[in-house]
Short mmCIF file of C-alpha atoms in Angstrom, two decimals:
data_model
loop_
_atom_site.label_atom_id
_atom_site.label_comp_id
_atom_site.label_asym_id
_atom_site.label_seq_id
_atom_site.Cartn_x
_atom_site.Cartn_y
_atom_site.Cartn_z
CA MET Q 10 21.81 18.60 11.80
CA ASN Q 11 23.58 15.60 13.31
CA PHE Q 12 21.26 12.87 14.57
CA ASN Q 13 21.92 13.03 18.28
CA ARG Q 14 18.85 12.39 20.40
CA ARG Q 15 18.31 15.89 21.85
CA ALA Q 16 18.39 17.57 18.44
CA PHE Q 17 16.31 14.76 16.94
CA ILE Q 18 13.47 15.10 19.43
CA LYS Q 19 13.33 18.83 18.82
CA ALA Q 20 13.11 18.28 15.08
CA ALA Q 21 10.72 15.34 15.19
CA ALA Q 22 8.31 16.74 17.75
CA ILE Q 23 7.71 13.29 19.19
CA ALA Q 24 4.16 12.93 20.51
CA PRO Q 25 3.62 13.14 24.29
CA ALA Q 26 2.38 9.54 24.25
CA ILE Q 27 5.89 8.37 23.39
CA THR Q 28 8.52 8.31 26.10
CA LEU Q 29 11.81 6.57 25.37
CA PRO Q 30 14.98 6.02 27.32
CA PHE Q 31 18.15 7.52 25.91
CA VAL Q 32 19.03 5.87 22.60
CA GLY Q 33 21.93 7.33 20.64
CA CYS Q 34 21.52 8.32 16.99
CA SER Q 35 24.57 10.42 16.26
CA GLY Q 36 27.99 9.57 14.96
CA ALA Q 37 29.52 10.26 18.37
CA ALA Q 38 31.25 7.15 19.71
CA GLU Q 39 29.48 7.30 23.07
CA ASN Q 40 26.10 7.11 21.33
CA GLN Q 41 26.85 4.18 19.05
CA LYS Q 42 25.85 1.36 21.37
CA ASP Q 43 24.35 -1.93 20.34
CA PRO Q 44 20.83 -2.31 21.79
CA ALA Q 45 21.90 -5.75 23.04
CA SER Q 46 23.90 -3.90 25.68
CA GLY Q 47 20.68 -2.70 27.29
CA ASN Q 48 20.14 0.48 25.30
CA LYS Q 49 16.89 -0.71 23.70
CA PRO Q 50 13.82 1.42 22.97
CA ASP Q 51 11.21 1.00 25.66
CA PHE Q 52 8.22 -0.09 23.59
CA SER Q 53 6.13 -0.46 26.73
CA LYS Q 54 5.85 3.34 26.81
CA LEU Q 55 4.04 3.40 23.46
CA LYS Q 56 0.26 3.56 23.53
CA ASN Q 57 -2.13 1.62 21.33
CA MET Q 58 -3.57 4.11 18.83
CA THR Q 59 -6.39 1.94 17.48
CA ALA Q 60 -9.08 2.32 20.15
CA ASP Q 61 -11.11 4.71 17.98
CA VAL Q 62 -10.85 2.69 14.74
CA LYS Q 63 -14.21 2.07 13.05
CA PRO Q 64 -14.37 -0.92 10.68
CA ILE Q 65 -16.14 -0.66 7.34
CA SER Q 66 -19.86 -1.07 8.02
CA ARG Q 67 -22.17 -3.69 6.57
CA GLU Q 68 -24.16 -0.88 4.95
CA GLU Q 69 -21.09 0.41 3.13
CA ARG Q 70 -20.22 -3.02 1.78
CA GLN Q 71 -23.82 -3.41 0.61
CA SER Q 72 -23.51 -0.14 -1.26
CA ARG Q 73 -20.28 -1.41 -2.87
CA ILE Q 74 -22.12 -4.46 -4.19
CA GLY Q 75 -24.83 -2.18 -5.53
CA LYS Q 76 -22.32 0.06 -7.27
CA ALA Q 77 -20.55 -2.96 -8.76
CA GLN Q 78 -23.87 -4.17 -10.16
CA GLU Q 79 -24.55 -0.76 -11.68
CA LEU Q 80 -21.13 -0.80 -13.34
CA MET Q 81 -21.69 -4.35 -14.56
CA LYS Q 82 -24.88 -3.30 -16.32
CA LYS Q 83 -23.17 -0.22 -17.76
CA ASN Q 84 -20.31 -2.34 -19.13
CA GLY Q 85 -22.39 -5.26 -20.38
CA VAL Q 86 -21.18 -7.71 -17.73
CA ASP Q 87 -23.68 -10.30 -16.49
CA ALA Q 88 -21.65 -11.65 -13.58
CA LEU Q 89 -18.43 -10.99 -11.70
CA PHE Q 90 -16.19 -13.90 -10.66
CA LEU Q 91 -14.09 -13.46 -7.52
CA GLU Q 92 -11.81 -15.78 -5.64
CA PRO Q 93 -10.40 -14.98 -2.18
CA GLY Q 94 -8.29 -11.85 -2.20
CA THR Q 95 -8.58 -8.14 -1.73
CA SER Q 96 -11.56 -7.54 -4.00
CA MET Q 97 -13.57 -10.37 -2.42
CA LYS Q 98 -12.82 -8.88 0.99
CA TYR Q 99 -13.71 -5.41 -0.28
CA PHE Q 100 -17.14 -6.35 -1.58
CA LEU Q 101 -18.19 -9.32 0.54
CA ASP Q 102 -16.04 -9.14 3.70
CA PHE Q 103 -15.08 -12.72 2.89
CA ASP Q 104 -11.60 -14.12 3.37
CA PHE Q 105 -10.39 -17.65 2.74
CA PHE Q 106 -7.08 -19.32 1.96
CA LEU Q 107 -6.12 -20.19 -1.60
CA SER Q 108 -5.49 -23.76 -2.66
CA GLU Q 109 -5.89 -25.97 -5.73
CA ARG Q 110 -9.60 -26.26 -4.92
CA MET Q 111 -11.97 -23.54 -6.03
CA VAL Q 112 -13.54 -21.36 -3.36
CA ALA Q 113 -15.20 -18.44 -5.09
CA ALA Q 114 -18.12 -16.06 -5.31
CA VAL Q 115 -20.15 -14.92 -8.29
CA ILE Q 116 -21.84 -11.54 -8.02
CA PRO Q 117 -24.57 -11.32 -10.68
CA ALA Q 118 -25.65 -8.05 -12.23
CA ASN Q 119 -29.02 -8.73 -10.60
CA GLY Q 120 -29.55 -10.60 -7.38
CA GLU Q 121 -27.46 -11.76 -4.44
CA PRO Q 122 -23.94 -13.23 -4.50
CA ILE Q 123 -23.63 -17.00 -4.88
CA TYR Q 124 -20.70 -18.97 -3.45
CA VAL Q 125 -18.90 -22.05 -4.75
CA CYS Q 126 -16.81 -24.37 -2.57
CA PRO Q 127 -15.93 -28.03 -1.98
CA LYS Q 128 -18.67 -29.92 -0.16
CA PHE Q 129 -16.43 -30.62 2.83
CA GLU Q 130 -15.81 -26.85 3.24
CA GLU Q 131 -19.50 -25.90 3.13
CA ASP Q 132 -19.94 -25.41 6.88
CA LYS Q 133 -16.76 -23.36 7.19
CA VAL Q 134 -17.62 -21.21 4.19
CA GLY Q 135 -21.14 -20.80 5.56
CA GLU Q 136 -19.69 -19.30 8.73
CA LEU Q 137 -17.92 -16.64 6.67
CA VAL Q 138 -20.74 -15.66 4.30
CA LYS Q 139 -22.20 -12.27 5.18
CA PHE Q 140 -23.90 -11.24 1.93
CA GLY Q 141 -26.21 -13.64 0.13
CA SER Q 142 -26.88 -17.14 1.40
CA GLU Q 143 -26.65 -19.60 -1.48
CA ILE Q 144 -23.64 -21.93 -1.53
CA ARG Q 145 -23.19 -24.43 -4.36
CA THR Q 146 -20.87 -27.31 -3.58
CA TRP Q 147 -18.93 -29.98 -5.44
CA GLU Q 148 -17.59 -33.32 -4.34
CA GLU Q 149 -13.96 -34.16 -4.94
CA HIS Q 150 -14.64 -36.10 -8.18
CA GLU Q 151 -16.92 -33.39 -9.58
CA SER Q 152 -16.22 -30.16 -11.49
CA PRO Q 153 -16.49 -26.76 -9.80
CA TYR Q 154 -16.47 -25.23 -13.26
CA ALA Q 155 -19.82 -26.86 -14.00
CA LEU Q 156 -21.22 -25.09 -10.93
CA VAL Q 157 -20.02 -21.73 -12.24
CA LYS Q 158 -21.55 -22.51 -15.62
CA GLY Q 159 -24.82 -23.29 -13.84
CA ILE Q 160 -24.78 -19.94 -12.08
CA LEU Q 161 -24.12 -18.15 -15.36
CA SER Q 162 -26.92 -20.02 -17.08
CA ASP Q 163 -29.33 -19.24 -14.24
CA LYS Q 164 -28.49 -15.55 -14.34
CA ALA Q 165 -27.83 -14.86 -18.04
CA GLY Q 166 -29.30 -17.71 -20.04
CA ARG Q 167 -27.31 -19.64 -22.63
CA SER Q 168 -24.85 -16.85 -23.37
CA GLY Q 169 -23.56 -13.69 -21.77
CA THR Q 170 -20.43 -12.05 -20.40
CA MET Q 171 -18.51 -12.79 -17.23
CA GLY Q 172 -16.02 -10.37 -15.71
CA ILE Q 173 -12.91 -12.00 -14.23
CA GLU Q 174 -11.16 -10.17 -11.40
CA GLU Q 175 -7.59 -9.37 -12.39
CA ARG Q 176 -5.92 -11.49 -9.72
CA CYS Q 177 -7.91 -14.62 -10.43
CA ARG Q 178 -5.56 -17.52 -11.07
CA PHE Q 179 -5.38 -18.63 -14.68
CA PHE Q 180 -6.31 -22.26 -14.15
CA LEU Q 181 -9.67 -21.21 -12.69
CA PHE Q 182 -10.40 -18.84 -15.56
CA ASP Q 183 -9.31 -21.45 -18.08
CA GLY Q 184 -11.48 -24.14 -16.50
CA ILE Q 185 -14.56 -21.91 -16.45
CA LYS Q 186 -14.00 -20.79 -20.04
CA LYS Q 187 -13.73 -24.38 -21.30
CA GLU Q 188 -16.82 -25.47 -19.38
CA ALA Q 189 -18.95 -22.46 -20.32
CA SER Q 190 -17.60 -21.85 -23.81
CA SER Q 191 -20.72 -20.07 -25.06
CA PHE Q 192 -20.01 -17.14 -22.75
CA ASP Q 193 -17.65 -14.23 -23.30
CA TYR Q 194 -15.01 -13.29 -20.74
CA VAL Q 195 -13.57 -9.87 -19.98
CA LEU Q 196 -11.23 -8.36 -17.42
CA ALA Q 197 -13.38 -6.95 -14.62
CA ASP Q 198 -11.30 -3.82 -13.93
CA PRO Q 199 -14.06 -1.40 -15.03
CA VAL Q 200 -16.18 -2.90 -12.23
CA THR Q 201 -13.65 -3.66 -9.49
CA ALA Q 202 -11.35 -0.69 -10.05
CA GLY Q 203 -14.39 1.42 -10.84
CA CYS Q 204 -15.41 0.93 -7.23
CA ARG Q 205 -12.12 0.62 -5.39
CA ILE Q 206 -10.32 3.66 -6.83
CA TYR Q 207 -12.70 6.07 -5.11
CA LYS Q 208 -12.37 5.86 -1.34
CA SER Q 209 -15.22 6.70 1.01
CA PRO Q 210 -14.81 8.83 4.15
CA ALA Q 211 -14.65 5.62 6.20
CA GLU Q 212 -11.79 4.32 4.04
CA ILE Q 213 -9.97 7.66 4.22
CA ALA Q 214 -10.20 7.51 8.02
CA LEU Q 215 -8.63 4.04 8.12
CA LEU Q 216 -5.85 5.10 5.76
CA GLN Q 217 -5.23 8.17 7.92
CA LYS Q 218 -4.94 6.03 11.05
CA ALA Q 219 -2.48 3.69 9.36
CA ASN Q 220 -0.32 6.65 8.31
CA ASP Q 221 -0.47 8.24 11.77
CA ILE Q 222 0.74 5.02 13.35
CA THR Q 223 3.57 4.54 10.88
CA ILE Q 224 4.85 8.08 11.46
CA GLU Q 225 5.03 7.39 15.20
CA ALA Q 226 6.86 4.12 14.51
CA TYR Q 227 9.34 6.03 12.34
CA LYS Q 228 10.04 8.46 15.16
CA VAL Q 229 10.97 5.63 17.49
CA LEU Q 230 12.96 3.91 14.76
CA PHE Q 231 15.07 6.89 13.78
CA ASP Q 232 15.77 7.62 17.43
CA SER Q 233 17.16 4.09 17.78
CA LEU Q 234 19.85 4.11 15.09
CA TYR Q 235 23.32 2.99 16.10
CA GLU Q 236 26.67 2.22 14.52
CA GLY Q 237 26.73 -1.34 13.23
CA MET Q 238 22.94 -1.74 13.06
CA SER Q 239 21.89 -4.32 10.49
CA GLN Q 240 18.88 -4.17 8.23
CA ASP Q 241 17.31 -6.97 10.28
CA ASP Q 242 17.82 -4.93 13.45
CA PHE Q 243 16.16 -1.98 11.74
CA ARG Q 244 13.14 -4.02 10.65
CA GLU Q 245 12.72 -5.61 14.06
CA ILE Q 246 12.56 -2.25 15.84
CA ALA Q 247 10.04 -1.02 13.27
CA SER Q 248 7.90 -4.13 13.69
CA GLN Q 249 7.92 -3.92 17.48
CA ALA Q 250 7.07 -0.21 17.42
CA HIS Q 251 4.10 -0.81 15.12
CA LYS Q 252 2.94 -3.67 17.32
CA ALA Q 253 3.10 -1.52 20.44
CA LEU Q 254 1.08 1.15 18.63
CA GLY Q 255 -1.62 -1.40 17.77
CA ALA Q 256 -0.80 -2.40 14.19
CA THR Q 257 1.01 -4.98 12.13
CA GLY Q 258 3.65 -3.20 10.15
CA SER Q 259 7.15 -3.26 8.76
CA ILE Q 260 9.74 -0.74 7.61
CA GLY Q 261 12.83 -1.79 5.71
CA ALA Q 262 15.93 0.23 4.93
CA ASN Q 263 19.09 0.38 2.87
CA PHE Q 264 22.26 2.16 3.91
CA GLY Q 265 24.96 4.09 2.08
CA GLU Q 266 25.54 3.34 -1.59
CA TRP Q 267 22.79 0.69 -1.59
CA THR Q 268 20.17 3.44 -1.29
CA ALA Q 269 20.74 3.97 -5.02
CA PHE Q 270 18.71 0.78 -5.61
CA PRO Q 271 15.07 1.98 -5.49
CA HIS Q 272 13.88 -1.24 -3.83
CA GLY Q 273 17.14 -2.02 -2.11
CA SER Q 274 19.90 -4.55 -2.48
CA SER Q 275 20.25 -8.13 -1.23
CA THR Q 276 23.71 -7.20 0.07
CA VAL Q 277 23.92 -7.47 3.86
CA GLN Q 278 24.47 -3.96 5.22
CA TYR Q 279 25.58 -2.45 8.51
CA LEU Q 280 25.03 1.20 9.36
CA LYS Q 281 28.07 3.45 9.61
CA GLU Q 282 28.79 7.13 10.13
CA GLY Q 283 27.85 9.29 7.13
CA ASP Q 284 25.52 6.74 5.55
CA VAL Q 285 22.37 7.83 3.81
CA VAL Q 286 19.45 5.82 5.23
CA LEU Q 287 16.51 5.25 2.88
CA ALA Q 288 13.61 3.65 4.73
CA ASP Q 289 10.27 2.54 3.30
CA GLY Q 290 7.27 0.78 4.82
CA GLY Q 291 3.94 0.95 6.53
CA CYS Q 292 1.23 -0.91 8.39
CA THR Q 293 -2.31 -2.23 7.98
CA ILE Q 294 -5.44 -1.07 9.81
CA GLU Q 295 -8.67 -2.96 9.09
CA GLY Q 296 -7.18 -3.97 5.76
CA TYR Q 297 -6.01 -0.48 4.73
CA LYS Q 298 -2.35 0.34 4.15
CA SER Q 299 0.12 3.10 4.83
CA ASP Q 300 3.26 3.59 2.74
CA ILE Q 301 5.86 6.18 3.76
CA SER Q 302 9.50 6.64 2.78
CA ARG Q 303 12.03 8.76 4.61
CA THR Q 304 15.62 9.56 3.65
CA ILE Q 305 18.04 10.83 6.30
CA VAL Q 306 21.76 10.74 6.99
CA PHE Q 307 23.27 8.90 9.96
CA GLY Q 308 25.57 11.65 11.10
CA GLN Q 309 26.10 14.91 9.27
CA ALA Q 310 24.50 15.48 5.86
CA THR Q 311 26.89 16.82 3.23
CA ASP Q 312 26.09 19.59 0.78
CA ARG Q 313 25.72 16.91 -1.91
CA HIS Q 314 23.19 15.02 0.21
CA LYS Q 315 21.20 18.20 0.76
CA GLU Q 316 21.30 19.22 -2.89
CA VAL Q 317 19.87 15.91 -4.10
CA TRP Q 318 17.33 15.59 -1.26
CA ASN Q 319 16.09 19.15 -1.78
CA LEU Q 320 15.54 18.52 -5.48
CA ALA Q 321 13.44 15.42 -4.76
CA LYS Q 322 11.46 17.43 -2.23
CA GLU Q 323 10.89 20.18 -4.82
CA ALA Q 324 9.59 17.58 -7.26
CA GLN Q 325 7.19 16.18 -4.66
CA THR Q 326 5.90 19.67 -3.93
CA ALA Q 327 5.45 20.46 -7.64
CA ALA Q 328 3.23 17.42 -8.14
CA PHE Q 329 1.16 18.18 -5.06
CA GLU Q 330 0.64 21.82 -6.06
CA LEU Q 331 -0.41 20.84 -9.57
CA ALA Q 332 -3.03 18.48 -8.11
CA LYS Q 333 -4.82 21.53 -6.72
CA ASN Q 334 -5.82 22.58 -10.25
CA GLN Q 335 -8.86 21.57 -12.28
CA ASN Q 336 -8.73 19.06 -15.15
CA VAL Q 337 -5.42 17.53 -14.10
CA THR Q 338 -4.61 13.94 -15.02
CA CYS Q 339 -2.50 11.29 -13.33
CA GLU Q 340 0.22 11.58 -15.96
CA ASP Q 341 0.37 15.35 -15.48
CA LEU Q 342 1.60 14.89 -11.91
CA ASP Q 343 4.33 12.50 -13.01
CA ALA Q 344 5.43 14.96 -15.69
CA ALA Q 345 5.54 17.86 -13.23
CA ALA Q 346 7.81 16.01 -10.81
CA ARG Q 347 10.01 14.62 -13.58
CA LYS Q 348 10.47 18.09 -15.08
CA VAL Q 349 11.85 19.44 -11.79
CA ILE Q 350 14.35 16.61 -11.49
CA GLU Q 351 15.48 16.86 -15.12
CA GLU Q 352 15.93 20.63 -14.89
CA GLY Q 353 17.93 20.09 -11.71
CA GLY Q 354 20.48 18.11 -13.71
CA PHE Q 355 19.31 14.55 -13.09
CA GLY Q 356 17.98 13.57 -16.48
CA PRO Q 357 17.08 12.73 -19.04
CA ASP Q 358 13.78 11.10 -18.26
CA TYR Q 359 14.16 7.88 -16.21
CA LYS Q 360 17.96 7.93 -15.90
CA TYR Q 361 18.01 8.98 -12.24
CA PHE Q 362 14.30 9.18 -11.42
CA SER Q 363 13.82 5.62 -12.58
CA HIS Q 364 10.22 4.85 -11.61
CA ARG Q 365 6.75 6.39 -11.86
CA LEU Q 366 5.82 9.17 -9.47
CA GLY Q 367 3.27 7.15 -7.54
CA HIS Q 368 0.78 4.34 -7.22
CA GLY Q 369 -2.74 4.02 -5.96
CA ILE Q 370 -3.13 2.78 -2.39
CA GLY Q 371 -5.95 1.34 -0.32
CA MET Q 372 -6.47 -2.27 0.70
CA ASP Q 373 -3.48 -3.16 -1.48
CA GLY Q 374 -0.25 -1.28 -0.99
CA HIS Q 375 -0.11 -0.84 -4.77
CA GLU Q 376 -3.45 -0.64 -6.57
CA TRP Q 377 -5.28 1.47 -9.14
CA THR Q 378 -4.49 4.03 -10.40
CA ASN Q 379 -0.89 5.04 -11.04
CA LEU Q 380 0.71 8.46 -11.43
CA VAL Q 381 2.59 7.53 -14.57
CA ARG Q 382 3.05 8.65 -18.14
CA GLY Q 383 0.26 7.42 -20.36
CA ASN Q 384 -2.39 7.37 -17.65
CA ASP Q 385 -4.79 10.14 -18.67
CA THR Q 386 -7.27 9.36 -15.88
CA PRO Q 387 -8.45 12.68 -14.41
CA LEU Q 388 -7.95 13.25 -10.70
CA ALA Q 389 -11.22 12.87 -8.81
CA LYS Q 390 -12.48 12.98 -5.26
CA GLY Q 391 -11.62 9.88 -3.26
CA MET Q 392 -8.55 8.85 -5.24
CA CYS Q 393 -5.51 8.00 -3.12
CA PHE Q 394 -1.89 7.96 -4.29
CA SER Q 395 1.68 7.87 -3.14
CA ASN Q 396 3.73 10.91 -4.15
CA GLU Q 397 7.28 9.57 -4.19
CA PRO Q 398 9.86 11.10 -6.47
CA GLY Q 399 13.36 9.71 -6.13
CA ILE Q 400 16.88 10.34 -7.39
CA TYR Q 401 19.18 7.32 -7.50
CA ILE Q 402 22.88 7.77 -8.24
CA VAL Q 403 24.42 4.31 -8.58
CA GLY Q 404 27.75 4.04 -6.78
CA GLU Q 405 26.96 7.03 -4.60
CA PHE Q 406 23.54 7.13 -2.89
CA GLY Q 407 19.84 7.58 -3.50
CA VAL Q 408 17.01 9.55 -1.97
CA ARG Q 409 13.26 9.17 -2.05
CA VAL Q 410 10.62 11.29 -0.36
CA GLU Q 411 7.25 9.54 -0.13
CA ASP Q 412 3.99 10.58 1.42
CA CYS Q 413 0.52 9.44 0.41
CA MET Q 414 -2.34 11.78 -0.34
CA TYR Q 415 -6.01 11.71 -1.26
CA ILE Q 416 -8.14 14.00 -3.38
CA GLY Q 417 -10.66 15.76 -1.14
CA ASP Q 418 -13.41 18.28 -1.75
CA ASP Q 419 -10.92 21.11 -2.14
CA GLY Q 420 -7.99 19.29 -3.70
CA PRO Q 421 -5.15 17.06 -2.47
CA VAL Q 422 -4.61 16.32 1.22
CA TYR Q 423 -1.57 14.53 2.63
CA PHE Q 424 -2.03 11.57 4.99
CA SER Q 425 1.49 12.19 6.35
CA GLN Q 426 3.11 15.60 6.30
CA PRO Q 427 6.24 15.66 4.12
CA SER Q 428 9.68 16.06 5.64
CA PRO Q 429 10.85 19.68 5.78
CA ALA Q 430 14.54 18.76 5.30
CA ILE Q 431 16.92 15.83 5.11
CA ASP Q 432 17.84 16.40 8.77
CA GLN Q 433 14.24 17.00 9.81
CA PRO Q 434 12.27 13.92 8.77
CA PHE Q 435 9.00 14.95 10.39
CA ALA Q 436 6.99 18.13 10.06
#
């Protein structure tokens, strides 16, 4: 199907909340106008979709701290060190900028979190603290590492084990280790990932909302394609559509032969008739991410385009269907998708399908755990992944189909419904 607007709306089933003026998407000359000429999408017609969003409750965060403490005891960890970032937000609903000065929290295996910050930041940090109440401060000439050592000594005695969150900057870890050299230090993934991998119903709802919004932004975006559009033009429309729908989001794209680069090319590109368009992006709702890729053709898809796209779609379906079975691991899904693509003539192994099948998703766009060879983690309720097989033919074009899913009570559930066909990007 050619991407003219009438055919596109029929295929995309654009929601009643979205009403746009005529914006050409086909290769026909009369529909290839630059939006600067007055043919812009009318974002004012989009409705904010976030009125029913429910933030993560205080009670749920308290339960996260409790689970982390249970995992700490199970893994022989006496305290967990966090600096501002996703995990600190996840457990403590605490967010602060990073600088050369330590601002951190220590969650002990027993007791309430304790915070560390410069003395001059104490009042500001105090405003942000929601769990626990103790803040230990250091003056500019003093050592924050000595404060951390003091917390460890208070909670574990003269020796013990501290878990360091994976994204903690090295100079902080190194300073603590030198100051408190009698303690052991381990990567805290069994605690942090042990909590964050398994999403609660409240988290699933936020991820679902983010995906719903991004799909609506995609519909507007694909209905706004025009000859000569740049990648910057593409991103700007996506950003404005997300904003009108109530979210902060971005979708990038590559055109033509540059779609064979899985994460795109730095080459400046302008859309032309017959180009494959590979778009990828999402938005954030209450800290939770969407991540959706769509591959279409600007104009008429060739038999070659359809052949390659259909194979990627078959691989995506194979992985999803396998996830319905018992005792399936993360690497099994990757193998199932890769087998389809190899048997379709695009092998061996990573030659054309050059990346893993998928990544975990939640508060980080990429987080634990990955659908990749060597990861024998069993699928379990609450896990969330992207399912994104791709085929990339350098010098020709590439395709990727990506929708995220979660493992529910009865198996996998998609957050966004996969595309039925290359010329029908939305179910």
